[in-house]
Amino acid sequence: MSLVMLTLVAPMALKEDLVAAMLAHGPTAQAGFVAREVEGCGDRVAYDSSIERVRGHRLAVEIVVTAPEHDIRSLLDALRAGMAGRDVTWRIAAVTAAGTL
């Protein structure tokens, strides 16, 4: 069982939908996850409004979950079914160690 960390970044307007979808996915709900407000900056940011363009950053939600890779792949499949085309970006990174202090 290889642990991976999935990071999702999406428009803030999708936060509730994403959280609900992740809680509906049993393994993700069991693993738990973190959702927080972040600011996207840079040339590749898709601004939602003129105000964001002037400010130079876009408000977004970042969600991070660590779980076995097969559970993360299953979650991505479920999210693709309901979130395709809604500007949700993702990345998966290997977790070499994790624990509680």
Tab-separated table of C-alpha atoms in Angstrom:
chain	number	residue	atom	x	y	z
A	1	MET	CA	0.000	0.000	0.000
A	2	SER	CA	1.677	3.216	-1.157
A	3	LEU	CA	0.505	6.446	0.411
A	4	VAL	CA	0.120	9.505	-1.784
A	5	MET	CA	-0.956	13.072	-1.184
A	6	LEU	CA	-3.568	14.594	-3.477
A	7	THR	CA	-3.769	18.380	-3.728
A	8	LEU	CA	-6.796	19.938	-5.411
A	9	VAL	CA	-7.099	23.638	-6.258
A	10	ALA	CA	-10.441	25.025	-7.418
A	11	PRO	CA	-12.439	28.239	-7.564
A	12	MET	CA	-13.768	29.172	-4.129
A	13	ALA	CA	-17.332	28.812	-5.455
A	14	LEU	CA	-16.752	25.035	-5.730
A	15	LYS	CA	-15.627	24.518	-2.125
A	16	GLU	CA	-18.927	23.181	-0.786
A	17	ASP	CA	-19.450	20.878	-3.797
A	18	LEU	CA	-15.918	19.485	-3.514
A	19	VAL	CA	-16.136	18.950	0.236
A	20	ALA	CA	-19.505	17.202	-0.162
A	21	ALA	CA	-18.144	14.958	-2.926
A	22	MET	CA	-15.104	14.050	-0.846
A	23	LEU	CA	-17.206	13.280	2.223
A	24	ALA	CA	-19.445	11.086	0.053
A	25	HIS	CA	-16.366	9.075	-1.020
A	26	GLY	CA	-15.953	6.626	1.863
A	27	PRO	CA	-12.151	6.196	1.872
A	28	THR	CA	-11.600	9.954	1.662
A	29	ALA	CA	-14.073	10.666	4.445
A	30	GLN	CA	-12.317	8.050	6.582
A	31	ALA	CA	-8.841	9.442	5.837
A	32	GLY	CA	-9.880	13.041	6.513
A	33	PHE	CA	-8.625	16.059	4.612
A	34	VAL	CA	-7.788	19.741	4.937
A	35	ALA	CA	-9.593	22.495	3.011
A	36	ARG	CA	-8.305	26.056	3.124
A	37	GLU	CA	-8.580	29.360	1.293
A	38	VAL	CA	-5.542	30.216	-0.815
A	39	GLU	CA	-4.578	32.933	-3.285
A	40	GLY	CA	-3.525	31.876	-6.783
A	41	CYS	CA	-0.926	34.136	-8.399
A	42	GLY	CA	0.961	34.121	-11.692
A	43	ASP	CA	0.557	34.181	-15.444
A	44	ARG	CA	-1.398	30.916	-15.618
A	45	VAL	CA	-4.075	31.914	-13.124
A	46	ALA	CA	-7.578	32.012	-14.616
A	47	TYR	CA	-9.111	35.043	-12.941
A	48	ASP	CA	-12.834	34.902	-12.174
A	49	SER	CA	-13.343	38.669	-12.259
A	50	SER	CA	-11.791	41.990	-13.235
A	51	ILE	CA	-11.277	42.735	-9.551
A	52	GLU	CA	-9.093	39.641	-9.175
A	53	ARG	CA	-7.138	40.614	-12.279
A	54	VAL	CA	-6.470	44.083	-10.805
A	55	ARG	CA	-5.502	42.628	-7.410
A	56	GLY	CA	-3.176	40.157	-9.119
A	57	HIS	CA	-4.464	37.079	-7.340
A	58	ARG	CA	-7.457	34.763	-7.378
A	59	LEU	CA	-9.178	33.350	-4.323
A	60	ALA	CA	-9.324	29.576	-4.457
A	61	VAL	CA	-9.818	26.561	-2.245
A	62	GLU	CA	-6.989	24.075	-1.741
A	63	ILE	CA	-7.857	20.613	-0.476
A	64	VAL	CA	-5.192	18.139	0.625
A	65	VAL	CA	-5.751	14.478	1.435
A	66	THR	CA	-3.309	11.638	2.136
A	67	ALA	CA	-4.490	8.094	1.458
A	68	PRO	CA	-3.518	4.897	-0.365
A	69	GLU	CA	-3.006	5.538	-4.078
A	70	HIS	CA	-5.901	3.329	-5.207
A	71	ASP	CA	-8.290	5.329	-2.978
A	72	ILE	CA	-6.985	8.614	-4.395
A	73	ARG	CA	-7.389	7.349	-7.982
A	74	SER	CA	-10.939	6.259	-7.150
A	75	LEU	CA	-11.672	9.719	-5.721
A	76	LEU	CA	-10.321	11.406	-8.857
A	77	ASP	CA	-12.566	9.210	-11.021
A	78	ALA	CA	-15.583	10.224	-8.936
A	79	LEU	CA	-14.649	13.917	-9.064
A	80	ARG	CA	-14.128	13.782	-12.840
A	81	ALA	CA	-17.696	12.553	-13.231
A	82	GLY	CA	-19.138	15.626	-11.514
A	83	MET	CA	-16.475	18.325	-11.838
A	84	ALA	CA	-15.196	18.008	-15.418
A	85	GLY	CA	-14.663	21.391	-17.043
A	86	ARG	CA	-15.012	23.316	-13.768
A	87	ASP	CA	-11.373	24.452	-13.456
A	88	VAL	CA	-10.312	21.984	-10.755
A	89	THR	CA	-6.586	21.242	-10.928
A	90	TRP	CA	-4.901	18.366	-9.125
A	91	ARG	CA	-1.512	16.830	-8.414
A	92	ILE	CA	-0.415	13.648	-6.703
A	93	ALA	CA	2.850	13.327	-4.776
A	94	ALA	CA	4.364	10.274	-3.128
A	95	VAL	CA	4.416	10.286	0.672
A	96	THR	CA	7.690	8.850	1.922
A	97	ALA	CA	6.823	9.182	5.601
A	98	ALA	CA	3.879	10.261	7.740
A	99	GLY	CA	2.942	10.005	11.369
A	100	THR	CA	1.874	11.756	14.522
A	101	LEU	CA	4.240	13.476	16.957
